mmCIF file of C-alpha atoms in Angstrom:
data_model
loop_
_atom_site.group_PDB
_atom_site.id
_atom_site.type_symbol
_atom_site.label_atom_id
_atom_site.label_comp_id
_atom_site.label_asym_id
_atom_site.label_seq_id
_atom_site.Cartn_x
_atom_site.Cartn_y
_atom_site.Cartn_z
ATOM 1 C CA UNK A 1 -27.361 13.826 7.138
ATOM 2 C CA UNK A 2 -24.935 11.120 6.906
ATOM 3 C CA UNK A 3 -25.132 8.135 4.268
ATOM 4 C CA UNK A 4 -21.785 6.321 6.105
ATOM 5 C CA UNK A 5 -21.530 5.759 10.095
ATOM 6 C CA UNK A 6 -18.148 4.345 10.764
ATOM 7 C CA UNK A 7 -16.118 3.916 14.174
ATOM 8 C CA UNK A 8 -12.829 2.846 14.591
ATOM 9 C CA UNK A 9 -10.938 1.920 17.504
ATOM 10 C CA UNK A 10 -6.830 1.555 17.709
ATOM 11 C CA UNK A 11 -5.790 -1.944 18.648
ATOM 12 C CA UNK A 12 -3.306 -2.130 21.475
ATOM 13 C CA UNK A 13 -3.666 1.048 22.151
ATOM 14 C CA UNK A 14 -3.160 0.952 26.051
ATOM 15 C CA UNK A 15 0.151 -1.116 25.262
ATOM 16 C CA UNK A 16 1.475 1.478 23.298
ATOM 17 C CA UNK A 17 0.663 4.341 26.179
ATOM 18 C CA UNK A 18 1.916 1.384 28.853
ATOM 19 C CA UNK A 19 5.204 0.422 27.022
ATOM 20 C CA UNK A 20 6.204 4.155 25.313
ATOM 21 C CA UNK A 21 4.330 6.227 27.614
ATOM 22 C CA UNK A 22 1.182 8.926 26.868
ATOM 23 C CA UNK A 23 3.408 11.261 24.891
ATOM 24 C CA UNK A 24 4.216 8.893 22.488
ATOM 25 C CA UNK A 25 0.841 7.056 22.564
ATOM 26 C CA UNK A 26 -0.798 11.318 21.908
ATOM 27 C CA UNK A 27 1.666 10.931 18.713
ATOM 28 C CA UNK A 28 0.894 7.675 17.827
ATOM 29 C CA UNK A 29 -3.213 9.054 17.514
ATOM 30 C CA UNK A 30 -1.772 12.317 14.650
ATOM 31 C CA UNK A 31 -0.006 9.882 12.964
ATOM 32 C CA UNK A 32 -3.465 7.625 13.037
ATOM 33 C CA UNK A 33 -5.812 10.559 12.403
ATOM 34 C CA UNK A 34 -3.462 12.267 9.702
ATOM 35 C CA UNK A 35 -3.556 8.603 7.837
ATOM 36 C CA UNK A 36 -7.623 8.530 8.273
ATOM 37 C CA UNK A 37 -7.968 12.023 6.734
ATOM 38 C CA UNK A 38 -5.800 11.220 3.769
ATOM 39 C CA UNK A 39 -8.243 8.914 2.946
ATOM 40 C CA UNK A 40 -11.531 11.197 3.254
ATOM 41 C CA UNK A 41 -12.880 13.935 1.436
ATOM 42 C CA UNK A 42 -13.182 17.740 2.595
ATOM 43 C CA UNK A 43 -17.112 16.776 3.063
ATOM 44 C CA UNK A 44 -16.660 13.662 5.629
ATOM 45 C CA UNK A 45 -15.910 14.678 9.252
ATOM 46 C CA UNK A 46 -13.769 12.495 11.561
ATOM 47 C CA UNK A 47 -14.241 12.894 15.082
ATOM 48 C CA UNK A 48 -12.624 11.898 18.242
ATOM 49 C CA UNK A 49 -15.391 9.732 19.689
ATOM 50 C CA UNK A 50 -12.920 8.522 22.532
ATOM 51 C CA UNK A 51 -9.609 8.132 24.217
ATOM 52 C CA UNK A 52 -8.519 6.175 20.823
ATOM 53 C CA UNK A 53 -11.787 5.804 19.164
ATOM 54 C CA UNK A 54 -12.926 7.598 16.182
ATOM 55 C CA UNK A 55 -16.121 8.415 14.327
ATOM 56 C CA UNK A 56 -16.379 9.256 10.425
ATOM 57 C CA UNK A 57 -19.700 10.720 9.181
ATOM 58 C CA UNK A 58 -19.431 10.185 5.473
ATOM 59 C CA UNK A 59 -22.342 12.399 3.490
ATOM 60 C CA UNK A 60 -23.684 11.424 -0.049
ATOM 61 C CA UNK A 61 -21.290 8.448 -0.448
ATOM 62 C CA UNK A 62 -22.527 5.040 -2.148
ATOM 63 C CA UNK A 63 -22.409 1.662 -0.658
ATOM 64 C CA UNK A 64 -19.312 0.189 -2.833
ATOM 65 C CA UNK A 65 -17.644 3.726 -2.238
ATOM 66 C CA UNK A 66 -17.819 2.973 1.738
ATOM 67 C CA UNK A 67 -17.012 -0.187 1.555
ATOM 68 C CA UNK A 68 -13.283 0.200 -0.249
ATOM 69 C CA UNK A 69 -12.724 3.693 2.045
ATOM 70 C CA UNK A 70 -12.880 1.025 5.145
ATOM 71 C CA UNK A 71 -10.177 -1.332 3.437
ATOM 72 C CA UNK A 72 -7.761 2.103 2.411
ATOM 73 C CA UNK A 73 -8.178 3.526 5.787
ATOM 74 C CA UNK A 74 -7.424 0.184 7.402
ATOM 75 C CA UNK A 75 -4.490 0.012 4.676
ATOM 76 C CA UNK A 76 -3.431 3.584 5.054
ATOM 77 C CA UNK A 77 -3.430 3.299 8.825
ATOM 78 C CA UNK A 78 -0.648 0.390 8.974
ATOM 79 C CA UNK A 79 1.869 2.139 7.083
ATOM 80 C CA UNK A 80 1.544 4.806 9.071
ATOM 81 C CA UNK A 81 5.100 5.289 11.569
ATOM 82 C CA UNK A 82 5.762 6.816 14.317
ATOM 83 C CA UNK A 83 8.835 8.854 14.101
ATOM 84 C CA UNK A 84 11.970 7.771 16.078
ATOM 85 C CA UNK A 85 10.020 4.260 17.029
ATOM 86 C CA UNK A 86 9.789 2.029 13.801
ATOM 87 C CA UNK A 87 8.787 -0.756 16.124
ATOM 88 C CA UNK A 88 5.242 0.326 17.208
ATOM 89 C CA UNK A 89 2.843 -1.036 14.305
ATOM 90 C CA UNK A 90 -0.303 0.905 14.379
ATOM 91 C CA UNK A 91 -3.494 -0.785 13.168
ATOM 92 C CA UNK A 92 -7.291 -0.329 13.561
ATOM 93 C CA UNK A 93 -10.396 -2.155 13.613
ATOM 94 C CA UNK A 94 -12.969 -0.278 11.680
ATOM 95 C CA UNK A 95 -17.249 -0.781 11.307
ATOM 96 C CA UNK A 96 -19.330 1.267 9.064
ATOM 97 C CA UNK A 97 -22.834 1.190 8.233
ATOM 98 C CA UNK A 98 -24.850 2.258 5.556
ATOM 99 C CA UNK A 99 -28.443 4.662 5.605
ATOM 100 C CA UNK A 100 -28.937 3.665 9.078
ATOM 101 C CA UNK A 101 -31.314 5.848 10.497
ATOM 102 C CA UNK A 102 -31.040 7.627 13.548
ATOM 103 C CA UNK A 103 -27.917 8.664 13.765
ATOM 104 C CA UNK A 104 -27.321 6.979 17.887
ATOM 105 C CA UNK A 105 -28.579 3.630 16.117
ATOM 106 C CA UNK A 106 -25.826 4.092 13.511
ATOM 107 C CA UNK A 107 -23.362 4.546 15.712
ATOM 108 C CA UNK A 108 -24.673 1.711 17.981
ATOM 109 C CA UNK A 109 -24.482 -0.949 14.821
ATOM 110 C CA UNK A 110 -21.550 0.638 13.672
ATOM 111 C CA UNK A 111 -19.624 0.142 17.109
ATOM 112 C CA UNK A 112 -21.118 -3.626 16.962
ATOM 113 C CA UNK A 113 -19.243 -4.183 13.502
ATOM 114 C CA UNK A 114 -16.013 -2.796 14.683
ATOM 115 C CA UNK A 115 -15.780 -4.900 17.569
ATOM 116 C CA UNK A 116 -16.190 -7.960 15.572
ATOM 117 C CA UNK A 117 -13.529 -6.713 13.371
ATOM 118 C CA UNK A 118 -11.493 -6.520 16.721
ATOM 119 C CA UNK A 119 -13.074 -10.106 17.646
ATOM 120 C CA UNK A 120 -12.147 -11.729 14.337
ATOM 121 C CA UNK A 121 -8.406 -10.404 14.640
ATOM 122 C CA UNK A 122 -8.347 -12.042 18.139
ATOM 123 C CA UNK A 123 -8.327 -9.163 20.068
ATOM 124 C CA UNK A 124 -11.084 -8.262 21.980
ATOM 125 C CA UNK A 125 -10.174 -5.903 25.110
#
């Protein structure tokens, strides 16, 4: 029972795997995943919800909590590096939602947010 639904999705993702190749675009996603679970507690659970997207299911967390644990994973995310190529800049769009109910219509609105993070950042896929 989940109080936070958020997705996230890496931005330029298929330029990194086209321009470094998928070894380096498999390290680029640690280095984005160990940054996400700095920022979480042992009770959230992040999830691999796709080739670079990513679900967190955030139990018993408040509204204001959420909301700052989207900015400092967004935050926490871009100064990630990925060794031995300083010039790949890894950043995320991010959604959450809060007490939706059922979980698939969390998910749903939560997807919806991120991709107007993605939209207001100018890049929509």
């Amino acid at each position: 029972n989940s109080d936070g639904i958020v997705m996230i999705d890496v931005d330029h993702f298929k330029h990194v795997n086209d321009t470094y190749g998928h070894p380096v675009g498999d390290v680029a996603l640690k280095k984005i995943a160990s940054a996400i679970l700095s920022c979480i507690r042992s009770s959230d659970t992040l999830i691999r919800y796709g080739g670079d997207e990513f679900l967190i299911l955030f139990p018993q967390i408040q509204k204001e909590a959420l909301d700052r644990k989207l900015r400092y994973i967004q935050n926490a995310v871009s100064h990630a590096v990925v060794d031995d190529y300083p010039d790949i800049h890894l950043s995320i769009s991010i959604g959450g939602v809060f007490r939706v109910k059922p979980l698939m219509e969390a998910v749903r609105q939560a997807d919806q947010l991120m991709y107007q993070d993605k939209a207001s950042k100018g890049m929509l896929r």
